[in-house]
Coordinates of C-alpha atoms and ligand atoms in Angstrom, one line a residue:
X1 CA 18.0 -17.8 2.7
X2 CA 17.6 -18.1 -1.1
X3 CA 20.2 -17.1 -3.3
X4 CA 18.1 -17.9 -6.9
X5 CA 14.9 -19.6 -7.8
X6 CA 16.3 -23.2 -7.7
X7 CA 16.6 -22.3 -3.7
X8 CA 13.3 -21.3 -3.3
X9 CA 11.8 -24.5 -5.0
X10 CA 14.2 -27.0 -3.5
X11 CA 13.2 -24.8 0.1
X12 CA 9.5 -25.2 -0.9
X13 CA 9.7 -29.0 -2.1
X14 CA 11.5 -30.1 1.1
X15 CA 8.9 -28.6 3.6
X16 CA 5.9 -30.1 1.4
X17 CA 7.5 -33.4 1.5
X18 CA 7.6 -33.6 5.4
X19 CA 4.8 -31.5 6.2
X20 CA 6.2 -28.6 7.6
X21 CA 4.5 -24.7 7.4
X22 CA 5.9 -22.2 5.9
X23 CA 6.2 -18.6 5.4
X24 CA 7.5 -16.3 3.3
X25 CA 9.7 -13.3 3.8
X26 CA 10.7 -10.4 1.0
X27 CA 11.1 -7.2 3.0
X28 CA 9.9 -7.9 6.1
X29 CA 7.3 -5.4 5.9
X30 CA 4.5 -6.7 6.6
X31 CA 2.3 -5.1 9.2
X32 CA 1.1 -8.3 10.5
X33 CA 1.6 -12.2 11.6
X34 CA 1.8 -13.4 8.2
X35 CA 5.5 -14.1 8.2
X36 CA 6.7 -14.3 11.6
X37 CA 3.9 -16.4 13.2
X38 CA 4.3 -19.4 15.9
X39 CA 3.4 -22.0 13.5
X40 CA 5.5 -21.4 10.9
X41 CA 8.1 -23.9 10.5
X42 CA 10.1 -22.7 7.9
X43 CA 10.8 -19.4 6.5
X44 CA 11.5 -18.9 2.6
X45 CA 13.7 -15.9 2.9
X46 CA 14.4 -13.9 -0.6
X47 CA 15.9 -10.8 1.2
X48 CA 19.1 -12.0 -1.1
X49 CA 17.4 -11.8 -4.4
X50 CA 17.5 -8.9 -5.4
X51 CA 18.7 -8.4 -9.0
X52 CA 17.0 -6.1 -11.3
X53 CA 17.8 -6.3 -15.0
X54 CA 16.4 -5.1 -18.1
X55 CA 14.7 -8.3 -20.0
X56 CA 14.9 -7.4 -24.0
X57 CA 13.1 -11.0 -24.7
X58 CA 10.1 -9.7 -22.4
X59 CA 11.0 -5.9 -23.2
X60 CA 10.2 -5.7 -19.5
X61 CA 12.4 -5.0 -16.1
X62 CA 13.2 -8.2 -14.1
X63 CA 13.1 -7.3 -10.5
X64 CA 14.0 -10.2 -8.1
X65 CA 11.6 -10.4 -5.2
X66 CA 13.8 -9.6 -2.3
X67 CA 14.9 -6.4 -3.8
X68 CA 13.8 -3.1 -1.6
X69 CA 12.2 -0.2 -2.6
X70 CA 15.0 2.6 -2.6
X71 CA 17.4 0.4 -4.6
X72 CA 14.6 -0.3 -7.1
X73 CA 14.5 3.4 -7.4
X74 CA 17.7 3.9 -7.7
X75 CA 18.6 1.0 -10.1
X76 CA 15.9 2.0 -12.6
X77 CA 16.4 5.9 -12.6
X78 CA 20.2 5.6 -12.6
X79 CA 20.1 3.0 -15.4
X80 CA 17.3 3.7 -17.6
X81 CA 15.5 7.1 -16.2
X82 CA 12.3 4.9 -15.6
X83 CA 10.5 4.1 -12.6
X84 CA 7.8 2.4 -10.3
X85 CA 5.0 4.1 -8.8
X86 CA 5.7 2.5 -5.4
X87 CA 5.8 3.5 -1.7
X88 CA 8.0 5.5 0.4
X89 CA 9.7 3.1 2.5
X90 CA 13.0 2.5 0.9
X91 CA 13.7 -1.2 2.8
X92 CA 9.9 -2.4 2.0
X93 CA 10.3 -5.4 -0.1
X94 CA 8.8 -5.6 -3.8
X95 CA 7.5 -9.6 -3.2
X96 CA 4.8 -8.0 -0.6
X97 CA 4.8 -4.1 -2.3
X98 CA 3.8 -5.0 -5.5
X99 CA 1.0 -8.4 -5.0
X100 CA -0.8 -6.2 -2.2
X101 CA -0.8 -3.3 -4.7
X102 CA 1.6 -1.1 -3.8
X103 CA 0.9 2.9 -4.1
X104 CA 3.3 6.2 -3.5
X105 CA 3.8 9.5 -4.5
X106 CA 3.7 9.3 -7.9
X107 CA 0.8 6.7 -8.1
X108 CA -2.1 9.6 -9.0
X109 CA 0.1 9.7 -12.0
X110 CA 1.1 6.4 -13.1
X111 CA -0.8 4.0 -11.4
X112 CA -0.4 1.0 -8.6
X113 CA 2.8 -0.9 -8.9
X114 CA 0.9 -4.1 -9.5
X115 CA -0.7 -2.8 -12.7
X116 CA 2.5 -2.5 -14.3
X117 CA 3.5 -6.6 -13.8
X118 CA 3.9 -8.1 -16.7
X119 CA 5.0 -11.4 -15.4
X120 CA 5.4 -13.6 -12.7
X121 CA 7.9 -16.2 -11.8
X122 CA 6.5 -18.4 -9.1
X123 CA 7.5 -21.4 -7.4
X124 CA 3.5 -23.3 -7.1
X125 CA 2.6 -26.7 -5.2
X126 CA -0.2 -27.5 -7.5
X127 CA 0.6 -31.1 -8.3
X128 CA 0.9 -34.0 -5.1
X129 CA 3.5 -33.5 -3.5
X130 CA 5.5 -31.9 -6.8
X131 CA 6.6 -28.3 -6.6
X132 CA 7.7 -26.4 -10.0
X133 CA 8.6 -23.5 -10.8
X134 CA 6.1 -21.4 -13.7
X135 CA 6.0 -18.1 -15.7
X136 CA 2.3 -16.8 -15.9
X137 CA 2.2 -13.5 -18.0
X138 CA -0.5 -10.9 -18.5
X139 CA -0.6 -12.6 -22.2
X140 CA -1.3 -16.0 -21.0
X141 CA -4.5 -17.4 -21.2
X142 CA -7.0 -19.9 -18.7
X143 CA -5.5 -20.7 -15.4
X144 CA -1.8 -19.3 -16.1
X145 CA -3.4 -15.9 -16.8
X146 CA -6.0 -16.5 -13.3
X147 CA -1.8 -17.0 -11.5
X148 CA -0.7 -13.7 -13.0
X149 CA -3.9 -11.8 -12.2
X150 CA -3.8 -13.2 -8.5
X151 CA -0.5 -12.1 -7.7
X152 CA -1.5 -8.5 -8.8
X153 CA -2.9 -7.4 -5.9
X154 CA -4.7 -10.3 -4.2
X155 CA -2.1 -10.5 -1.5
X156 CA 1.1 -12.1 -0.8
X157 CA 1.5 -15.5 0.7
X158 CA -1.4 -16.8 -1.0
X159 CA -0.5 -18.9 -4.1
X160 CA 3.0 -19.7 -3.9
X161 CA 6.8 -18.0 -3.8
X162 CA 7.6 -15.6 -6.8
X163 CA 11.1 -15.1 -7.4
X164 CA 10.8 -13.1 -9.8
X165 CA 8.6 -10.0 -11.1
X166 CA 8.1 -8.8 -14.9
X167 CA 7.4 -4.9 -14.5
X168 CA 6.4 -3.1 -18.3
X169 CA 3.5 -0.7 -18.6
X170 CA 0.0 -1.1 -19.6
X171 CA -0.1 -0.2 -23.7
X172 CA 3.8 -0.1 -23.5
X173 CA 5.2 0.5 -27.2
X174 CA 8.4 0.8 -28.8
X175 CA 11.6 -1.5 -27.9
X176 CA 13.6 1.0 -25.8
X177 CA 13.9 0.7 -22.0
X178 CA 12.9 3.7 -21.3
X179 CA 9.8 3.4 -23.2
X180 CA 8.6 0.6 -21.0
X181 CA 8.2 2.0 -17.9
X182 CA 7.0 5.6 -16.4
X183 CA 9.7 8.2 -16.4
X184 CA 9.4 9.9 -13.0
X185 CA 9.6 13.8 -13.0
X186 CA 13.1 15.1 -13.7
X187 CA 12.1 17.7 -10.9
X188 CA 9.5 18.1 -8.0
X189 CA 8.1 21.0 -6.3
X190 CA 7.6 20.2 -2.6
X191 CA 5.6 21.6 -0.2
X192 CA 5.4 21.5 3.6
X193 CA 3.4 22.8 6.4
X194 CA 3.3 22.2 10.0
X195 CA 0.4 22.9 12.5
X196 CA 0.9 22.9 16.3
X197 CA -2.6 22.0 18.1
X198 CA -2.4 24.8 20.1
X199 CA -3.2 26.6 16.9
X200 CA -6.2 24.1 15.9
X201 CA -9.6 24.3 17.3
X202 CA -12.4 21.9 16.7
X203 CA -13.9 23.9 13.6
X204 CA -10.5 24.7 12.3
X205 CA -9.7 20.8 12.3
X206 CA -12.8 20.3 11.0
X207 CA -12.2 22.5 8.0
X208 CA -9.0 21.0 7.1
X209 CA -9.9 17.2 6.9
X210 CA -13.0 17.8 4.7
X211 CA -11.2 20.4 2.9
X212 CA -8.7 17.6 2.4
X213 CA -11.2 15.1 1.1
X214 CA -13.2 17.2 -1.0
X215 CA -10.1 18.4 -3.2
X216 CA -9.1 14.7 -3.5
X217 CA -13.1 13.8 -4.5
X218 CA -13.1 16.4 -7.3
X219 CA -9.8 15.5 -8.7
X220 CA -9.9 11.4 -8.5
X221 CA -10.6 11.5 -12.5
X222 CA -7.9 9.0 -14.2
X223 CA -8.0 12.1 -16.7
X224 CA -7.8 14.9 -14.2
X225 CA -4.6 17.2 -15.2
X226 CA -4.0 17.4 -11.0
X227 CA -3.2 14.0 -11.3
X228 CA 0.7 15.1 -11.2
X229 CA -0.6 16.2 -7.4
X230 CA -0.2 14.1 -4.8
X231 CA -0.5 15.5 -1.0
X232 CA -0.4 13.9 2.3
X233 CA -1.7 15.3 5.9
X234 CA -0.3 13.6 9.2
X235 CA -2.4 14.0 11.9
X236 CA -0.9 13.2 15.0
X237 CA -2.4 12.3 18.5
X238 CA -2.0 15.4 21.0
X239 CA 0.5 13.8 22.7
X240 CA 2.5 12.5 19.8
X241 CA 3.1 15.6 17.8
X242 CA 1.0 18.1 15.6
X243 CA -0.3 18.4 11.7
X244 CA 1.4 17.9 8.9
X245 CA 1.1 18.2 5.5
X246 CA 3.6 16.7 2.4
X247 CA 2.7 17.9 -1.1
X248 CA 4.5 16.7 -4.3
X249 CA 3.6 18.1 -7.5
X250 CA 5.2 17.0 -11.0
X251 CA 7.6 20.4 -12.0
X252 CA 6.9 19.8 -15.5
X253 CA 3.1 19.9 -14.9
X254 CA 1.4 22.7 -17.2
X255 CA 1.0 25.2 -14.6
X256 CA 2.5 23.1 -12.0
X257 CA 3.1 25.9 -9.8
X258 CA -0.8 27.2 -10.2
X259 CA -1.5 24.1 -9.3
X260 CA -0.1 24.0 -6.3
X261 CA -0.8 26.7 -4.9
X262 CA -4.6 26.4 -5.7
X263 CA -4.0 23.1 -3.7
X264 CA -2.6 24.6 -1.3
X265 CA -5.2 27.2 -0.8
X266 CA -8.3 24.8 -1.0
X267 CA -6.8 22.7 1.8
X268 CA -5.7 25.3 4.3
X269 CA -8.9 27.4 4.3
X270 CA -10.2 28.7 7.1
X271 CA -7.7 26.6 9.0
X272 CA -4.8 28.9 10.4
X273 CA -2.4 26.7 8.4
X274 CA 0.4 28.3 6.4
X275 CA 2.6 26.0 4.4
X276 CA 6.6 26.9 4.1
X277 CA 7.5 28.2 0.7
X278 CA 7.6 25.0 -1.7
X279 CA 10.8 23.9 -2.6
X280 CA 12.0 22.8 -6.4
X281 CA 13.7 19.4 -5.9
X282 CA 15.4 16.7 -8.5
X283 CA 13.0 13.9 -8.3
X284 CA 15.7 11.5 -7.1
X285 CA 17.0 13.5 -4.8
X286 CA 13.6 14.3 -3.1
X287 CA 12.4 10.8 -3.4
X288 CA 15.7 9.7 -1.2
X289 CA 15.0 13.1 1.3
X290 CA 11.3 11.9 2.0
X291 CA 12.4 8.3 2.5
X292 CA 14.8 8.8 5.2
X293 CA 13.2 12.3 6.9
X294 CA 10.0 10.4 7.5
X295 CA 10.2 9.4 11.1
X296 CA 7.3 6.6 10.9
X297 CA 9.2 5.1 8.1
X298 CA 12.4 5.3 10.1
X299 CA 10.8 3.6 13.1
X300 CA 8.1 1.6 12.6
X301 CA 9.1 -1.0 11.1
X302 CA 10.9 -2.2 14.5
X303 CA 8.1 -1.2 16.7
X304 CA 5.1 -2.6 17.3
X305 CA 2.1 -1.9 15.6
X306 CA -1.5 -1.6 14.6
X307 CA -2.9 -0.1 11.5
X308 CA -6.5 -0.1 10.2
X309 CA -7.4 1.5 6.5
X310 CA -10.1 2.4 4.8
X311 CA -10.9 3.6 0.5
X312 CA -12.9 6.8 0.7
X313 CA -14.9 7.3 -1.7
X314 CA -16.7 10.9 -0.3
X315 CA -15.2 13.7 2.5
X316 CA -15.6 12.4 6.2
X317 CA -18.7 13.8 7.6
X318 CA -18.6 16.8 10.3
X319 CA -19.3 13.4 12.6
X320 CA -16.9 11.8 11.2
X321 CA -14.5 14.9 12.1
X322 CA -16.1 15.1 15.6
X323 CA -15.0 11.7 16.4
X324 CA -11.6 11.6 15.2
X325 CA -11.3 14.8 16.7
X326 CA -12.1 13.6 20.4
X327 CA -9.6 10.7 20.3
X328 CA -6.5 12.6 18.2
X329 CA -7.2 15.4 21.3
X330 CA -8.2 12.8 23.9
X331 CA -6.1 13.7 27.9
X332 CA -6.9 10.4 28.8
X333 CA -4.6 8.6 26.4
X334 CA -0.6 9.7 25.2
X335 CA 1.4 8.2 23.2
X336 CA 4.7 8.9 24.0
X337 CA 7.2 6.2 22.9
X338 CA 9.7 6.7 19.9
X339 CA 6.4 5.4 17.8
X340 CA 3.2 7.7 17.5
X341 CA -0.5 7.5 17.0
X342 CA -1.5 8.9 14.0
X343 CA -3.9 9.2 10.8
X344 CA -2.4 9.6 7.3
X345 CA -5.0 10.9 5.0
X346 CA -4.3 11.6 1.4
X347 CA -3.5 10.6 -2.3
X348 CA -3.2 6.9 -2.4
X349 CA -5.9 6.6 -4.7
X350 CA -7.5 8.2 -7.4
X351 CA -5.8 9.8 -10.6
X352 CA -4.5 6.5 -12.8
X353 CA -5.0 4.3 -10.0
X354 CA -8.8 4.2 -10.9
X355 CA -8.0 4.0 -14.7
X356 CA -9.0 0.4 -14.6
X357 CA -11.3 -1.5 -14.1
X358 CA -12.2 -3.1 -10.4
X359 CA -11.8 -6.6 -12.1
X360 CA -8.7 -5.9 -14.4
X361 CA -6.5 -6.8 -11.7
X362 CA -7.0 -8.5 -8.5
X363 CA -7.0 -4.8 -7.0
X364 CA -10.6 -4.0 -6.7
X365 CA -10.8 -0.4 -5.6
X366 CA -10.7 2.0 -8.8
X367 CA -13.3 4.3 -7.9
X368 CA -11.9 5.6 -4.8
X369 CA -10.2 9.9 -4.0
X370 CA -8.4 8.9 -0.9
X371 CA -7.6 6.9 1.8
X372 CA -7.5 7.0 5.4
X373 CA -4.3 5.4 7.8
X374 CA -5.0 5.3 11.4
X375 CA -1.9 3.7 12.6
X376 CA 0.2 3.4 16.0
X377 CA 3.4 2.1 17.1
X378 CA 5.0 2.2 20.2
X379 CA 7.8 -0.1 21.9
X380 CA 6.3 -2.0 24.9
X381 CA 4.5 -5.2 24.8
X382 CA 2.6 -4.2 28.3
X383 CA 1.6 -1.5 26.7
X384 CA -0.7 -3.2 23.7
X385 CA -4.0 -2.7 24.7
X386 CA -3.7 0.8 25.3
X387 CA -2.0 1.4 22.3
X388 CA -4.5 -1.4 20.5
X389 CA -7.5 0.4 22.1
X390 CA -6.7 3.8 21.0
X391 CA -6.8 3.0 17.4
X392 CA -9.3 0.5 17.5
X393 CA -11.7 3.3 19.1
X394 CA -11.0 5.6 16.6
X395 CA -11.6 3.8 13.6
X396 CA -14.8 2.1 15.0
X397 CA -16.0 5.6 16.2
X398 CA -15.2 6.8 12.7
X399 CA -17.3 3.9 10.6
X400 CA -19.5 3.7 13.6
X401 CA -22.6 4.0 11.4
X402 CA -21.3 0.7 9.2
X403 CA -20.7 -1.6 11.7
X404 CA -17.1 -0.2 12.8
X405 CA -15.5 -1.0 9.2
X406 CA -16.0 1.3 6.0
X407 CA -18.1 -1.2 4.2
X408 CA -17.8 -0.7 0.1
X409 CA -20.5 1.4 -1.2
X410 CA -21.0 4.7 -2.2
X411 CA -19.0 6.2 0.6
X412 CA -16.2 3.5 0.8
X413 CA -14.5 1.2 -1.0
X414 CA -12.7 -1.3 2.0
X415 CA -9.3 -1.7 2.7
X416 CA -5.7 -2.2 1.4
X417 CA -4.4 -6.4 2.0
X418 CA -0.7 -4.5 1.9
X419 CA -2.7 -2.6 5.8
X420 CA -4.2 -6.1 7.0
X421 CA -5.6 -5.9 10.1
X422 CA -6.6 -9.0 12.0
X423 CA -9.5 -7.6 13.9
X424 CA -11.8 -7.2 10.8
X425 CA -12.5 -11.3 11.0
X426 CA -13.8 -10.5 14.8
X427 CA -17.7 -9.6 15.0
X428 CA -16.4 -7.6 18.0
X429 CA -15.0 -4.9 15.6
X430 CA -16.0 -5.9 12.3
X431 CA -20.1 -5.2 13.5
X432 CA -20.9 -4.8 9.4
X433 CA -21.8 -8.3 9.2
X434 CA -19.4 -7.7 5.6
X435 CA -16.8 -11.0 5.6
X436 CA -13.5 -9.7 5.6
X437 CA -12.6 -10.6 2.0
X438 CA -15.2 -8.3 0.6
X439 CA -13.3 -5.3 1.9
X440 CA -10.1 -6.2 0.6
X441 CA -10.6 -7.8 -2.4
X442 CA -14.7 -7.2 -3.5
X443 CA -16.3 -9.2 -5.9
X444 CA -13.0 -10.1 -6.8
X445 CA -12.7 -13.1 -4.1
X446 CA -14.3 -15.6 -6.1
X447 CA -11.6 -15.3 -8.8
X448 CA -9.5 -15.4 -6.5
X449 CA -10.9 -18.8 -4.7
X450 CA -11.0 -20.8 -8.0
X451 CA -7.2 -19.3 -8.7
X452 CA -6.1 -21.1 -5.0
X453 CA -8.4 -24.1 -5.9
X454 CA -6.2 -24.8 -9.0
X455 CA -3.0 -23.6 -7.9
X456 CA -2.6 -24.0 -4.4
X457 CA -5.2 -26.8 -3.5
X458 CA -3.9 -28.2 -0.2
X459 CA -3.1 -24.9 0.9
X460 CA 0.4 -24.7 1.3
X461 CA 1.1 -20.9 1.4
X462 CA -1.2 -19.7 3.7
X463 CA -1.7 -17.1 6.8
X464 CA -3.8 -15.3 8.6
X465 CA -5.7 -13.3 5.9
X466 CA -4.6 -15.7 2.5
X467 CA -7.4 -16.8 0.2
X468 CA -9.7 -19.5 1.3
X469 CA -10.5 -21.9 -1.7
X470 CA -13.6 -22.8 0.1
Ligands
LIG1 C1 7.4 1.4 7.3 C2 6.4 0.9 6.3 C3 6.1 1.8 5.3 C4 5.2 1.4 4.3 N1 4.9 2.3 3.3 C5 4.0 1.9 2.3 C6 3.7 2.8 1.2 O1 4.1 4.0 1.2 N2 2.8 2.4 0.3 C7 2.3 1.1 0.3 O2 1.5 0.8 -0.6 N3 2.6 0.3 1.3 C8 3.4 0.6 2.3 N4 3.7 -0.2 3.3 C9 3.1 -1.5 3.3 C10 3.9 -2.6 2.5 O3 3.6 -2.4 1.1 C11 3.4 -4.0 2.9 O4 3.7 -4.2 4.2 C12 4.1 -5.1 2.0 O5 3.4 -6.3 2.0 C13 5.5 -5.3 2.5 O6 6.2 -6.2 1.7 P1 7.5 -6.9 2.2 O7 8.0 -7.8 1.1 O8 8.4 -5.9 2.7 O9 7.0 -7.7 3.4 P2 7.0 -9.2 3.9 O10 6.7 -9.2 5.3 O11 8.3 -9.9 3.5 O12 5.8 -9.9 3.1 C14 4.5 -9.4 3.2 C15 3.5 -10.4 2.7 O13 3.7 -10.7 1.4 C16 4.0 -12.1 1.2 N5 5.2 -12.2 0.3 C17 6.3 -11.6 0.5 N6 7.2 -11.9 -0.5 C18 6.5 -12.7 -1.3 C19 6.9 -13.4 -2.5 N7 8.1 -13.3 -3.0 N8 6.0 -14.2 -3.1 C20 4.7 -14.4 -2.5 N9 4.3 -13.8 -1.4 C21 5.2 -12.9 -0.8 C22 4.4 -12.6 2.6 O14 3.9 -14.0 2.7 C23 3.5 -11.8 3.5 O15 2.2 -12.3 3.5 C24 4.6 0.1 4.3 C25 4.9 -0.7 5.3 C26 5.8 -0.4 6.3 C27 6.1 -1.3 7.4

């Protein structure tokens, strides 16, 4: 357990010098082995740094790496009345968070959390046997600036420990702290709605997912004013639960409320679905309700799990709908633990999140309306392969016609490293042919190689997904 960056290096230095493999653990949130893994010798925990601090020499926010979610949130609104765009989960960590890329509610409006690092503190293993500790800055240049643009959004665990993040905006002027991050919305107006399946039929369901997708394909401009929009659905197996939907809309929006509503209608057409009347929330205070009233983020994270993703680019198809239709009303399979089978479809992309460019960050997908979560958890280890087999049929039935995977292209745009899944490096799922790099980080990866190359050249930090330098 770390305590400060001289921990983490002295921690890093004594398992290079006998050998050993290690891991590295911020929140503990990661959906897969990376962490937690049979090999792994030693485990670099940061879950005690977590110190956030306003850096006037940088004119950025220092966030430790260990720090979670909700006290980021809470630290940076209560202190300066600025923000990150990040995820819902109050206990994720920021050390995985924010190198995957790290998206949430507010990120149609203000981007991924790993466009706003400015800096990186990270503890590297580039020299023989010598482990140091290095700043590399969005205003470095040559292979310090290759370090900084890794760690933003080309995956944890990859090319060393950081201790300690930088966080100030793109284009940030002025010298005030609140001028050098995003100010969330002093209010929010949320909507919810709730469909039982009784009440769905095939055509119904139909309606609503492409309904769903199309709103988010004509409003995915970086520009678009519905950018202060951002709108979940759950869709949950039969047997788990029913349909919801989660709408958050900036209050000080122009014609926020218009906005909503026209949202609101678009989606629900021809559907059946009535949402509750919307509500008119403090941003904190809605932020904290979401967090803790979400029942997948209460749970899963102590269950086990699966979860695939994919970048869409265009609506599902009506085959598309057909299939995911079948397995979410499928009698053959229940789900019935304290976890649940689900999809998430919604607003984790589009709006600023495709204001830059693919290659600006180590974050490829910037072209993308929405994605698409099929996820399960559930308690039992005897029960894996049903539980593995439900969600691996869906998603292969869903990208059936591109090998199983949603291969980028017009349609798609791959997957999120912060949703790894391990079967998309097994030609039994992954029938595209597409290596599994190309969906998560594009033409990105060979960056990426040359950055592990210099940096991490005997591969130290490594798992099951990290960049390859060959
Ligand atoms: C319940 C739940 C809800 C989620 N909700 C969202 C969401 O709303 N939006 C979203 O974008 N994502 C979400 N995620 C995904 C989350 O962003 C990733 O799982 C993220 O990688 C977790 O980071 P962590 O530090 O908590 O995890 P860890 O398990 O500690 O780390 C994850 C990976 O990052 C590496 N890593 C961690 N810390 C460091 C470090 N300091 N330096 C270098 N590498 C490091 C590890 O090696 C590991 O590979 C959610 C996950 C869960 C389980």
């Amino acid at each position: 357990m770390a305590g400060k960056s001289e921990h983490v290096a002295k921690a890093v230095q004594a398992a290079v010098s006998t050998g050993k493999r290690l891991s590295i653990r911020s929140g503990g949130h990661s959906y897969a082995d990376f962490t937690y893994n049979k090999d792994v010798e030693v485990i670099v925990d940061l879950s005690m740094m977590n110190d956030i601090f306003y850096d006037p020499r940088r004119k950025a926010f220092a966030i430790e790496s260990g720090a979670q979610l909700g006290h980021i949130y809470e630290t940076l609104f209560r202190g300066w009345g600025v923000t990150l765009p990040g995820g819902v989960c109050p206990a994720v960590g920021i050390g995985g968070h924010a190198t995957g890329g790290g998206h949430g509610l507010l990120s149609r409006q203000f981007g991924n959390v790993c466009d706003l690092i400015e800096a990186v503190e990270i503890v590297v293993a580039d020299r023989p046997n010598k482990v140091r500790t290095v700043i590399a800055s969005r205003e470095d240049t040559g292979d310090l600036k290759d370090l900084w643009w890794a760690c933003c959004g080309g995956g944890g665990g990859s090319f060393g420990v950081i201790t300690k993040f930088w966080f100030r905006s793109r284009g940030a002027t002025g010298s005030r702290p609140a001028e050098q991050l995003p100010q969330p919305p002093r209010e929010v107006l949320i909507s919810t709605a709730f469909a039982p399946w009784q009440q769905m039929d095939e055509t119904r369901f139909t309606h609503l997912l492409r309904n769903q997708c199309q709103w988010y394909v004509e409003n995915s401009d970086p520009a678009s004013p519905a950018s202060a929009l951002c709108g979940l659905l759950f869709v949950q197996h039969v047997s788990s639960g029913g349909i919801g939907m989660l709408t958050q809309v900036d209050a000080s929006a122009p014609n926020a409320e218009k906005l909503l509503e026209e949202y609101l209608g678009a989606v629900t057409a021809n559907t059946g679905i009535t949402p509750f009347p919307f509500r008119r929330l403090p941003w904190m205070a809605s932020t904290v309700t979401i967090d803790t009233s979400n029942p997948t983020v209460m749970t899963n994270a102590t269950l086990r799990g699966a979860v695939k993703h994919a970048y869409l680019r265009q609506s599902f198809t009506k085959e598309q709908c057909a299939a995911i239709y079948h397995h979410m009303t499928r009698p053959d399979y229940a789900n019935t633990s304290p976890g649940t089978a689900m999809i998430q479809l919604g607003a984790m992309a589009g709006g600023r999140m495709n204001a830059l460019a693919p290659g600006d960050t180590a974050l490829p997908q910037r072209r993308s309306a929405l994605v698409a979560m099929f996820e399960n958890f559930w308690v039992e280890a005897a029960e894996d392969a049903k539980h593995l087999g439900w969600v691996r049929d869906i998603y292969g039935q869903t990208f059936a016609s591109t090998g199983g995977y949603p291969v980028p292209g017009d349609r798609y745009e791959g997957c999120n490293i912060n949703a790894p899944d391990l079967d998309i490096t097994n030609p039994k799922f992954n029938k595209s042919g597409v290596p599994w790099h190309t969906f998560y980080f594009g033409d990105n990866y060979r960056r990426l190689q040359r950055t592990k190359a210099r940096w991490d050249p005997k591969n130290v930090f490594r798992h099951s997904l990290s960049i390859s330098a060959h």
